[in-house]
Coordinates of C-alpha atoms and ligand atoms in Angstrom, one line a residue:
X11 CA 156.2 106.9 106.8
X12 CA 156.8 103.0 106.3
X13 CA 160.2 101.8 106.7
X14 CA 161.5 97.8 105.8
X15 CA 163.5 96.1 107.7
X16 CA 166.0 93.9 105.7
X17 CA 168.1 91.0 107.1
X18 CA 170.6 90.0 104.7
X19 CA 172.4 87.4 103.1
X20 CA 169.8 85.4 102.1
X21 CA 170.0 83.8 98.1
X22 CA 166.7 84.3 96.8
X23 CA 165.6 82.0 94.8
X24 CA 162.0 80.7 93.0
X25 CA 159.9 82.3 90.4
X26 CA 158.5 85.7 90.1
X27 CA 156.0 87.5 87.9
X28 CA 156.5 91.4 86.5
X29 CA 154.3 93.9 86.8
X30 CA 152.7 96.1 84.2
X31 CA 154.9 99.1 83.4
X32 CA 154.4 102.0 85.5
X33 CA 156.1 103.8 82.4
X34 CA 153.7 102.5 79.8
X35 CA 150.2 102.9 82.1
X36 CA 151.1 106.5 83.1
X37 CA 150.8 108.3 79.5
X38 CA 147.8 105.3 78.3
X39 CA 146.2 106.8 81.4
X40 CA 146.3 110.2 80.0
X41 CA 145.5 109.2 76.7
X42 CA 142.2 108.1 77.9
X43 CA 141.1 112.2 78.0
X44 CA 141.5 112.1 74.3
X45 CA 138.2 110.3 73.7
X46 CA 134.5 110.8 75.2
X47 CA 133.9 106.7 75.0
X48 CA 134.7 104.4 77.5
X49 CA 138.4 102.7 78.0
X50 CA 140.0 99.8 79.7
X51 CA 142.7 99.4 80.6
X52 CA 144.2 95.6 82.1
X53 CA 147.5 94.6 83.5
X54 CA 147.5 98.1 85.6
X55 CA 150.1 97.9 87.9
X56 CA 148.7 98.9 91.6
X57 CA 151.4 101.9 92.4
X58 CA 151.3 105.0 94.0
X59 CA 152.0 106.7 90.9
X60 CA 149.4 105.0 89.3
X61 CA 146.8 106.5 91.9
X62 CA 148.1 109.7 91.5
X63 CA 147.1 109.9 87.9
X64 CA 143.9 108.7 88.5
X65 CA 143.3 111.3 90.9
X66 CA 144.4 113.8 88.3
X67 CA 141.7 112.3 85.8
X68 CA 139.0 112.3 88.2
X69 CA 140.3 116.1 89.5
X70 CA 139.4 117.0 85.2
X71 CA 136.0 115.3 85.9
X72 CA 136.4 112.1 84.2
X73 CA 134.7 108.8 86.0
X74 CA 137.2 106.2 87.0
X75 CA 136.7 102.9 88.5
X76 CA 139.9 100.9 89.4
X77 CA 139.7 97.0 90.2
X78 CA 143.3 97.0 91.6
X79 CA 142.9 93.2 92.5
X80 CA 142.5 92.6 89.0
X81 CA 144.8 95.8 87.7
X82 CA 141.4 96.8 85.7
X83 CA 141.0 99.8 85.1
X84 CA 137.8 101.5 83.4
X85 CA 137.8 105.4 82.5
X86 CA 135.7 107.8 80.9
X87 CA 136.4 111.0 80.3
X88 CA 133.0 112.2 78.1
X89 CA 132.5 115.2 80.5
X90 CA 135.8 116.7 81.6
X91 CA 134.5 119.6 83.5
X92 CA 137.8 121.1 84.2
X93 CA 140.9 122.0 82.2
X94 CA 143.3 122.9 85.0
X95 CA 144.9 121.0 87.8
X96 CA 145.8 121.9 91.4
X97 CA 149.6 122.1 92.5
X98 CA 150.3 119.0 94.8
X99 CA 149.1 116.7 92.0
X100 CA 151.9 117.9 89.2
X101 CA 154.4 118.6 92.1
X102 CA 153.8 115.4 93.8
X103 CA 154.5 113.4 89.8
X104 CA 156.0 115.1 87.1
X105 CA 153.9 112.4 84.7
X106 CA 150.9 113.9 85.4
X107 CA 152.4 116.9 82.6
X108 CA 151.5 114.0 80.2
X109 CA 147.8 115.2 80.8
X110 CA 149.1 118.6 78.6
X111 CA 149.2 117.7 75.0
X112 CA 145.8 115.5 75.5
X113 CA 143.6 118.5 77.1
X114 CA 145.1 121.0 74.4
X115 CA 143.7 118.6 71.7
X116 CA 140.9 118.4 73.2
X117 CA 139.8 121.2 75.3
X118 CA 141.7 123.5 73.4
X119 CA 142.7 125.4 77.1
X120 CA 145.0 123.8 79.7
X121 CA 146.3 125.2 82.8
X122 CA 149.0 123.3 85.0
X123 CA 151.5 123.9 87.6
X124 CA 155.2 123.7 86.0
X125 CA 157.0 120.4 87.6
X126 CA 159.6 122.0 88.3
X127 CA 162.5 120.3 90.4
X128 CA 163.0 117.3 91.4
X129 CA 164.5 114.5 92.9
X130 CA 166.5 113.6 90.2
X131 CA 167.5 117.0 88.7
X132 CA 165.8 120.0 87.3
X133 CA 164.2 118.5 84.1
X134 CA 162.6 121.2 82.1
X135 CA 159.5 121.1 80.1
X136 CA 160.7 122.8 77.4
X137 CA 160.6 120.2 75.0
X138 CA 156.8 119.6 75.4
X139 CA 156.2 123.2 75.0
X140 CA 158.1 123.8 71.8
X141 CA 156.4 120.6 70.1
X142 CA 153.1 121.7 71.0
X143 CA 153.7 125.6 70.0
X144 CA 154.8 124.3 66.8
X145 CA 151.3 122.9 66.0
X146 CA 149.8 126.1 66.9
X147 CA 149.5 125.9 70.6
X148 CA 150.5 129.5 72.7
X149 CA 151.9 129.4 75.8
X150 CA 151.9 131.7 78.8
X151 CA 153.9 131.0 82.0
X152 CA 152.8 133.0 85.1
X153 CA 152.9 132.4 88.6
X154 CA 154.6 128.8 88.4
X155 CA 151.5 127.9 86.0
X156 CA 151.8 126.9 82.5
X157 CA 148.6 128.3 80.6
X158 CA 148.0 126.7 77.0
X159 CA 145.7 128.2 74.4
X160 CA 144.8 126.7 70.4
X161 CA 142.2 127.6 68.1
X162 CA 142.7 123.8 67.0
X163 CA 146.1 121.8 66.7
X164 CA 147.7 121.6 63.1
X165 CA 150.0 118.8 62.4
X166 CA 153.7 119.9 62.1
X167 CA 157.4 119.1 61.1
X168 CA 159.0 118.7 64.7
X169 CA 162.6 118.0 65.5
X170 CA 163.5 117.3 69.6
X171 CA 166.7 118.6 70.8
X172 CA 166.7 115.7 72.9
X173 CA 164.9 112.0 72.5
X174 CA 162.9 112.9 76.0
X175 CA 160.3 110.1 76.6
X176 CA 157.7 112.4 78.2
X177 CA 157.8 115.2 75.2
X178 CA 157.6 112.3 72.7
X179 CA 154.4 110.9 74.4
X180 CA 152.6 114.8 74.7
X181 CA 153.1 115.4 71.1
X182 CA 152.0 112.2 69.9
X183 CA 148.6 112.3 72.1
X184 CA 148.1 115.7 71.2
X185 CA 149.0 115.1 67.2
X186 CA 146.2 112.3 67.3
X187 CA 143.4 114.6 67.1
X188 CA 145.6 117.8 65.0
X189 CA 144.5 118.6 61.5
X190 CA 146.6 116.9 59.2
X191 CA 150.4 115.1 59.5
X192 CA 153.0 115.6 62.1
X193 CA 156.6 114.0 61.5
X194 CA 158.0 113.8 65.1
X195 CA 162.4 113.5 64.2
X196 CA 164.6 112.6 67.0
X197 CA 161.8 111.2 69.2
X198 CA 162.0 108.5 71.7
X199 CA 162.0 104.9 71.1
X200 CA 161.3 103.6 74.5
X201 CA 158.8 100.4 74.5
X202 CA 156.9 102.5 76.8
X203 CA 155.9 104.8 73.2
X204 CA 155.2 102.2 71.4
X205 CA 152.7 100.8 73.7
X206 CA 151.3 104.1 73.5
X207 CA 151.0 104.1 70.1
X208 CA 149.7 100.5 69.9
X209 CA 146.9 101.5 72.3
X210 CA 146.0 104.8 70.5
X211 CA 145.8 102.8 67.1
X212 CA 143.2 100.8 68.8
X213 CA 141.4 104.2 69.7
X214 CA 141.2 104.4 65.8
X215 CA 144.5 107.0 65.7
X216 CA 146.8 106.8 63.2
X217 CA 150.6 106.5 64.6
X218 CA 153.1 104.9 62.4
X219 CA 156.9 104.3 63.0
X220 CA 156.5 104.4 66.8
X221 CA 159.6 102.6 68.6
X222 CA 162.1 104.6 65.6
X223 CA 163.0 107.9 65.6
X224 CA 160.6 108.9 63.0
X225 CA 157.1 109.1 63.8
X226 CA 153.8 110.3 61.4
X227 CA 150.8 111.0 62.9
X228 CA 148.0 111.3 60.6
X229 CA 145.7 113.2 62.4
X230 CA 141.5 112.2 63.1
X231 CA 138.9 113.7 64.0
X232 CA 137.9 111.6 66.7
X233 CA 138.8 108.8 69.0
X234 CA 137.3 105.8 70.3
X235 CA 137.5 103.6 73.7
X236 CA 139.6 100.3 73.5
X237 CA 140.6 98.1 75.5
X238 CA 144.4 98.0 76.1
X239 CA 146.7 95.9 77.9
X240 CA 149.8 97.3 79.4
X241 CA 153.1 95.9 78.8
X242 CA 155.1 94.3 81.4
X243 CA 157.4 96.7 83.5
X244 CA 161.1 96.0 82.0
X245 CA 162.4 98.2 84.5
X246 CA 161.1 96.3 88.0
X247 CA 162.2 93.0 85.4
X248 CA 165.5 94.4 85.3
X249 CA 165.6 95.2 88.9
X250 CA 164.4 91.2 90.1
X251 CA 166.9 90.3 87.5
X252 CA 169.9 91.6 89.4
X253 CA 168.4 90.9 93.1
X254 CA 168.9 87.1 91.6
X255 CA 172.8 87.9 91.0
X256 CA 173.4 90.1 94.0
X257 CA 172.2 88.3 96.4
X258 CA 174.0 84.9 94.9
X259 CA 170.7 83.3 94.4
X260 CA 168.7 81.6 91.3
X261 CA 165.5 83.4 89.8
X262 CA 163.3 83.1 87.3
X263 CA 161.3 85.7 86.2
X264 CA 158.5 86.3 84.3
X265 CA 156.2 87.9 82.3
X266 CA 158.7 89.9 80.6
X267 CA 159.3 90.9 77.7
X268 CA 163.8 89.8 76.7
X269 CA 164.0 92.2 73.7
X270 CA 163.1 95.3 75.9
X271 CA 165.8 94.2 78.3
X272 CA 168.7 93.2 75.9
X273 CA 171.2 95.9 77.0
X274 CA 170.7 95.1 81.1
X275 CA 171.2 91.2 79.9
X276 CA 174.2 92.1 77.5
X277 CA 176.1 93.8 80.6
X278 CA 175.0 91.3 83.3
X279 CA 176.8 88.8 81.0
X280 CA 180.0 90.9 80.6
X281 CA 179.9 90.7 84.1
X282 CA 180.0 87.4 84.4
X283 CA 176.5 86.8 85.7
X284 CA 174.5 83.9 84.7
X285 CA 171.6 85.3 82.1
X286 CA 169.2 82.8 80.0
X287 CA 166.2 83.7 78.0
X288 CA 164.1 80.3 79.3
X289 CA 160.8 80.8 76.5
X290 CA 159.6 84.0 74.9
X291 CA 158.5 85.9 78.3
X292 CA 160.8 84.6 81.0
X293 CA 164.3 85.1 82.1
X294 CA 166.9 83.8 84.4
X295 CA 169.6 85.0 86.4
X296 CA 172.2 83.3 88.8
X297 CA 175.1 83.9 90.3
X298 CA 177.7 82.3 88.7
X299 CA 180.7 83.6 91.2
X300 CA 181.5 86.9 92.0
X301 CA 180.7 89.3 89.4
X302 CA 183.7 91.5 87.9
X303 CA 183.8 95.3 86.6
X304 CA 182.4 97.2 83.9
X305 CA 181.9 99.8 82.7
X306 CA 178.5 101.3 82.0
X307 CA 177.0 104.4 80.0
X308 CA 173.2 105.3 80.7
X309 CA 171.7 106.4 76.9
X310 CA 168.5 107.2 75.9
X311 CA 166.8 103.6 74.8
X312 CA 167.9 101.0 73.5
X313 CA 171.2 102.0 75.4
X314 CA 171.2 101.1 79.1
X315 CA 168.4 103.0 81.0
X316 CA 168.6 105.2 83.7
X317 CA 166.0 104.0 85.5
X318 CA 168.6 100.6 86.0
X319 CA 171.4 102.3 86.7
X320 CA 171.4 102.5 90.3
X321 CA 170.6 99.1 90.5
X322 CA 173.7 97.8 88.7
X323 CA 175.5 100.3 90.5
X324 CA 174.8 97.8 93.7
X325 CA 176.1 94.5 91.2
X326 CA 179.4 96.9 90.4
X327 CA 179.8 98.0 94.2
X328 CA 179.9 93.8 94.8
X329 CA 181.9 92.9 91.9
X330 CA 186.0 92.2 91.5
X331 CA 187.7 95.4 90.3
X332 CA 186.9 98.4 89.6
X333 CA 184.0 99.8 87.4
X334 CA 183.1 103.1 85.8
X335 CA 179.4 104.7 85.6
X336 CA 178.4 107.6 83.6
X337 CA 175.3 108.7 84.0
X338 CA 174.4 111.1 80.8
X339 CA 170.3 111.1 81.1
X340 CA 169.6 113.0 84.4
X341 CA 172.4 115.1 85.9
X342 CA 171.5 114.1 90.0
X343 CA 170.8 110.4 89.4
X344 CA 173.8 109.7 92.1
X345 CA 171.8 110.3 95.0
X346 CA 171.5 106.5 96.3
X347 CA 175.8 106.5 96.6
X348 CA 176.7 107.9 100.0
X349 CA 173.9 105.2 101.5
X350 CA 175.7 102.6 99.4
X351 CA 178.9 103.8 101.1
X352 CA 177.2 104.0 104.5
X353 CA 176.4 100.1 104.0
X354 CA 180.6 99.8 103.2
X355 CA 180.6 100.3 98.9
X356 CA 183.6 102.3 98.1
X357 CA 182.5 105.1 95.5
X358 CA 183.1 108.9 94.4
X359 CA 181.7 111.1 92.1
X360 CA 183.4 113.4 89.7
X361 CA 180.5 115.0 88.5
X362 CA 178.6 112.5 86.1
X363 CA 181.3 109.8 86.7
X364 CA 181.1 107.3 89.5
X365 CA 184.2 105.3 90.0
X366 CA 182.8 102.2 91.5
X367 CA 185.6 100.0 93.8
X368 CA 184.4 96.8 94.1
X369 CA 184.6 94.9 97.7
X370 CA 183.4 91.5 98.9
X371 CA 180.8 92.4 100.9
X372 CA 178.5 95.3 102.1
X373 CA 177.1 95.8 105.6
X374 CA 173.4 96.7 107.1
X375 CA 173.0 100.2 108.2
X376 CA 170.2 102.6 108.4
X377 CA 169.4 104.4 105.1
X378 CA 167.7 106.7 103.5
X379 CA 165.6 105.9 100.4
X380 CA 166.8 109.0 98.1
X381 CA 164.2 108.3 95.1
X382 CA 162.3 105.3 93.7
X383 CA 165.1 103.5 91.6
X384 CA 167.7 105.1 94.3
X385 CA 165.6 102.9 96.9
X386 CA 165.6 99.8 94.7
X387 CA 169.3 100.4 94.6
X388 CA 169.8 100.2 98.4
X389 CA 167.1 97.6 98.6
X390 CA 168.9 95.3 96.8
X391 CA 172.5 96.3 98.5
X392 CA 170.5 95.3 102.1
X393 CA 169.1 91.9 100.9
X394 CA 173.2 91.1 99.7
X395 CA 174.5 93.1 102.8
X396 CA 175.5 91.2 106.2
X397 CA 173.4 91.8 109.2
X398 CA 170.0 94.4 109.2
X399 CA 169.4 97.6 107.4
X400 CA 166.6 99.8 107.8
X401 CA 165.2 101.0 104.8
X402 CA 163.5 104.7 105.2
X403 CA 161.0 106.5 103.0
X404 CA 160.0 103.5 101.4
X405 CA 157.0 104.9 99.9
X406 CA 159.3 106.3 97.1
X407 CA 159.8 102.2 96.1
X408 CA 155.4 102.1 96.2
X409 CA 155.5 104.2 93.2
X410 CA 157.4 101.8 90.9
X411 CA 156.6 98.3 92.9
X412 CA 153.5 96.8 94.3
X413 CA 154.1 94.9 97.4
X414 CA 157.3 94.0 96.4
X415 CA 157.9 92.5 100.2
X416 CA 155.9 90.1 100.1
X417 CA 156.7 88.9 96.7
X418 CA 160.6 88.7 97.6
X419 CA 159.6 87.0 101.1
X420 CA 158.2 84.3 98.9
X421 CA 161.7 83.7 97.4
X422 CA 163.5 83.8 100.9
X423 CA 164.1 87.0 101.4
X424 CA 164.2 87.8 105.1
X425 CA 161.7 91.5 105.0
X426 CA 159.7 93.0 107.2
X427 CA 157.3 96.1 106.5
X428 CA 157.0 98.3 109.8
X429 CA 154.5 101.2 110.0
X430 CA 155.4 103.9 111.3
X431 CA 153.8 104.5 114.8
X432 CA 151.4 107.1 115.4
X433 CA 153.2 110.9 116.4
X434 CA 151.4 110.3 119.9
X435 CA 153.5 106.9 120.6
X436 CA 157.3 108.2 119.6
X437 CA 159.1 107.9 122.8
X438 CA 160.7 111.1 124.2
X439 CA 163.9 111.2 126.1
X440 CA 167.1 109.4 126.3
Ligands
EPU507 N1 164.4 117.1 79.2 C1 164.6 118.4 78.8 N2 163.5 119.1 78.4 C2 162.3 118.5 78.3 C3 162.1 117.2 78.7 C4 163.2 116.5 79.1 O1 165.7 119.0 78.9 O2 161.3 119.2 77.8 C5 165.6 116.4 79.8 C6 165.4 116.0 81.2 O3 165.7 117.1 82.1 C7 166.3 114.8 81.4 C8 166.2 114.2 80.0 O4 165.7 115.2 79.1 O5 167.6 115.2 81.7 C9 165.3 112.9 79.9 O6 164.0 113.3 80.2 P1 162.7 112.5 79.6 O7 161.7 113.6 79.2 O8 163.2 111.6 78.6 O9 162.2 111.8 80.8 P2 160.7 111.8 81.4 O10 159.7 111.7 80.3 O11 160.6 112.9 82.4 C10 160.6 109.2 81.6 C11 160.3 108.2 82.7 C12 161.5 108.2 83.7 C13 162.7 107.8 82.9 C14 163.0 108.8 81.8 C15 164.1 108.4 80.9 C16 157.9 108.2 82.9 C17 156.7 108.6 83.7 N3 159.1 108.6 83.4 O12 160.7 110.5 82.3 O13 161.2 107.3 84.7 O14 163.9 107.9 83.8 O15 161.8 108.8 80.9 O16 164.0 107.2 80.4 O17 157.9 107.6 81.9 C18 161.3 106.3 86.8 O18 160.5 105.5 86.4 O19 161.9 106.2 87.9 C19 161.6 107.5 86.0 C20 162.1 108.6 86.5

């Protein structure tokens, strides 16, 4: 596996342009399966994640050709000859569940491994299946395999425990082609769904109240292609955002979208960084001095996301005093901490607590990239950090950032990819 090489201490400073969101492209991806004609899809961000999915679509049978130069990306799915997907796809994304509620309403039959574990906790499914069942889907589960069964989707009244992202986006895909109304209560209001819903619309569905908790689906009886494009990817936004701060420099960046980011910009000021909105898709970030505590509670959007949190867990581990995280999305979301005190950050965890003690500096070290936004998190402690670190497993940061190196390298930062040498070349020995 790739590893980076990261000499600190370097401000970055310059311009730099977003990608489309991973978390927007994987579920429009997906959606594609609910129509026979042809989609395209622009502003497709060129990820690992991304590829994954594709080679989920193309595992059901649909034809996909993928311009990643121009992050085009042209499906169709008018003969899906399969309904059921092998293991190491699901278990290798949990996203590629999002294919569920789409096959169901149109196939009528699914079968997919369960996710399962991973990384970042045990996250169940069990949201997605109780939406579904409700509009007359049945569900076995047998030998780690989820098998779904309809004799055609019927709109529903459904209520989610929980605002998950992923059960919101399966219900709504699958409600598209249902007969008659679903009300979805409780559901997510993530930008991500209501780009999902926006591209839908434009597939001739009928979604309304996306981005509030309330959403109707009047259901159709058939789809058409669009052409969509993605939103840009708050999240890698968020992440440049703070890499301006930490590492005391000046950035601009852009192609973002400032409402989708207001809670990140809201505690980056309370913290004393520098934060300006500088026209309607670009922001910028300076330090402005060292940064100072606070305190910081991950909620289901618009709160502060999750998928940030590690990041401004590097700001806090940097900043005068001290700060406290609570982390109330995924319950192992911590994993990036005992690198960050390898590299010299002083922090414990009492369960979903960190208590974050700020110092004045962190240190290279070796490290091990824990999870995607884990490895953003130590990627931005080493490009603050005195001396070298050497970032491992660094494909975990290819599934939410393409070529990320070379786009920081063009705002100073001092990076180097190394691939890792063939099993034949490892040196032996003392
Ligand atoms: N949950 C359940 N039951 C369910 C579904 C979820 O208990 O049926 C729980 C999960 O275990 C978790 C919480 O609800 O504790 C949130 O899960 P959610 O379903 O909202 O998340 P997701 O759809 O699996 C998406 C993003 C994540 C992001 C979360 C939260 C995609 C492809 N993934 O995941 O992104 O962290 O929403 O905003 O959209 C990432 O990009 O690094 C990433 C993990």
């Amino acid at each position: 596996m790739d590893r980076l090489l990261i000499r600190g201490g370097v401000p970055l400073r310059g311009k730099i342009q977003v990608n489309g969101s991973k978390n927007a492209c994987l579920p429009i991806i997906a959606s594609t399966l609910l129509t026979r004609d042809t989609t395209i899809i622009e502003e497709v961000p060129d990820l690992l994640d991304v590829r994954t999915m594709i080679a989920v679509l193309e595992g059901l049978g649909a034809a996909v050709d993928y311009r990643q130069e121009q992050g085009l990306l042209r499906i169709n799915s008018g003969d899906l000859s399969k309904t059921a997907l092998p293991a190491d796809l699901v278990g290798r994304m949990r996203a590629s569940f999002l294919v569920l509620g789409p096959l169901l309403a149109r196939k009528k039959v699914v079968r997919l491994p369960l996710p399962g574990g991973c990384a970042i906790g045990t996250r169940p499914v069990d949201l997605h299946l109780k939406g579904l069942a409700a509009m007359g889907a049945q569900f076995s589960i047998a030998n780690g395999c989820v098998e779904g069964i309809t004799g055609g989707l019927q709109g529903a009244r459904i209520y989610l425990d929980f605002p998950s992202v992923g059960a919101t986006e399966n219900i709504i895909m699958a409600a598209t082609l249902a007969r008659g109304t679903t009300i979805l209560e409780n559901a997510a209001t993530e930008p991500e769904i209501v780009d999902l819903a926006n591209c839908l619309n434009s597939m001739r569905a009928q979604v309304v109240g996306a981005g509030t908790a309330r959403i109707r689906i009047e259901g159709v009886s058939r789809l058409g292609g669009t052409r969509h494009a993605i939103i840009p990817d708050r999240i890698e936004a968020g992440t440049l955002l703070l890499a301006g701060v930490i590492t005391g420099g000046d950035l601009t960046v852009e192609h973002v979208l400032p409402d989708h980011l207001k809670s990140l910009l809201a505690k980056m000021t309370e913290a004393g960084a520098f934060v300006e909105e500088v026209g309607p898709t670009a922001i910028r970030a300076a330090a402005n001095g060292r940064t100072a505590a606070v305190d910081l509670k991950t909620m289901p959007y618009p709160g502060f996301s999750t998928d940030l949190q590690p990041q401004f867990m590097t700001l806090l581990a940097l900043s005068g005093g001290t700060s406290m995280v609570i982390e109330t999305v995924f319950e192992n979301r911590f994993r990036h901490i005992e690198s960050l005190n390898r590299m010299g950050a002083q922090i414990q965890v009492e369960g979903r607590h960190a208590i974050v003690q700020g110092r004045p500096y962190l240190t290279g070290a070796p490290v091990v990239a824990p999870d995607l936004r884990g490895a953003a998190a130590l990627l931005l402690a080493a490009l603050a950090a005195r001396g070298e670190t050497e970032l491992f497993a660094v494909h975990h940061l290819w599934r939410g950032h393409s070529r990320l190196e070379e786009r920081l390298s063009l705002l100073g930062a001092q990076i180097e990819r190394v691939a890792e040498e063939p099993e034949g070349a490892i040196k032996t020995g003392s």
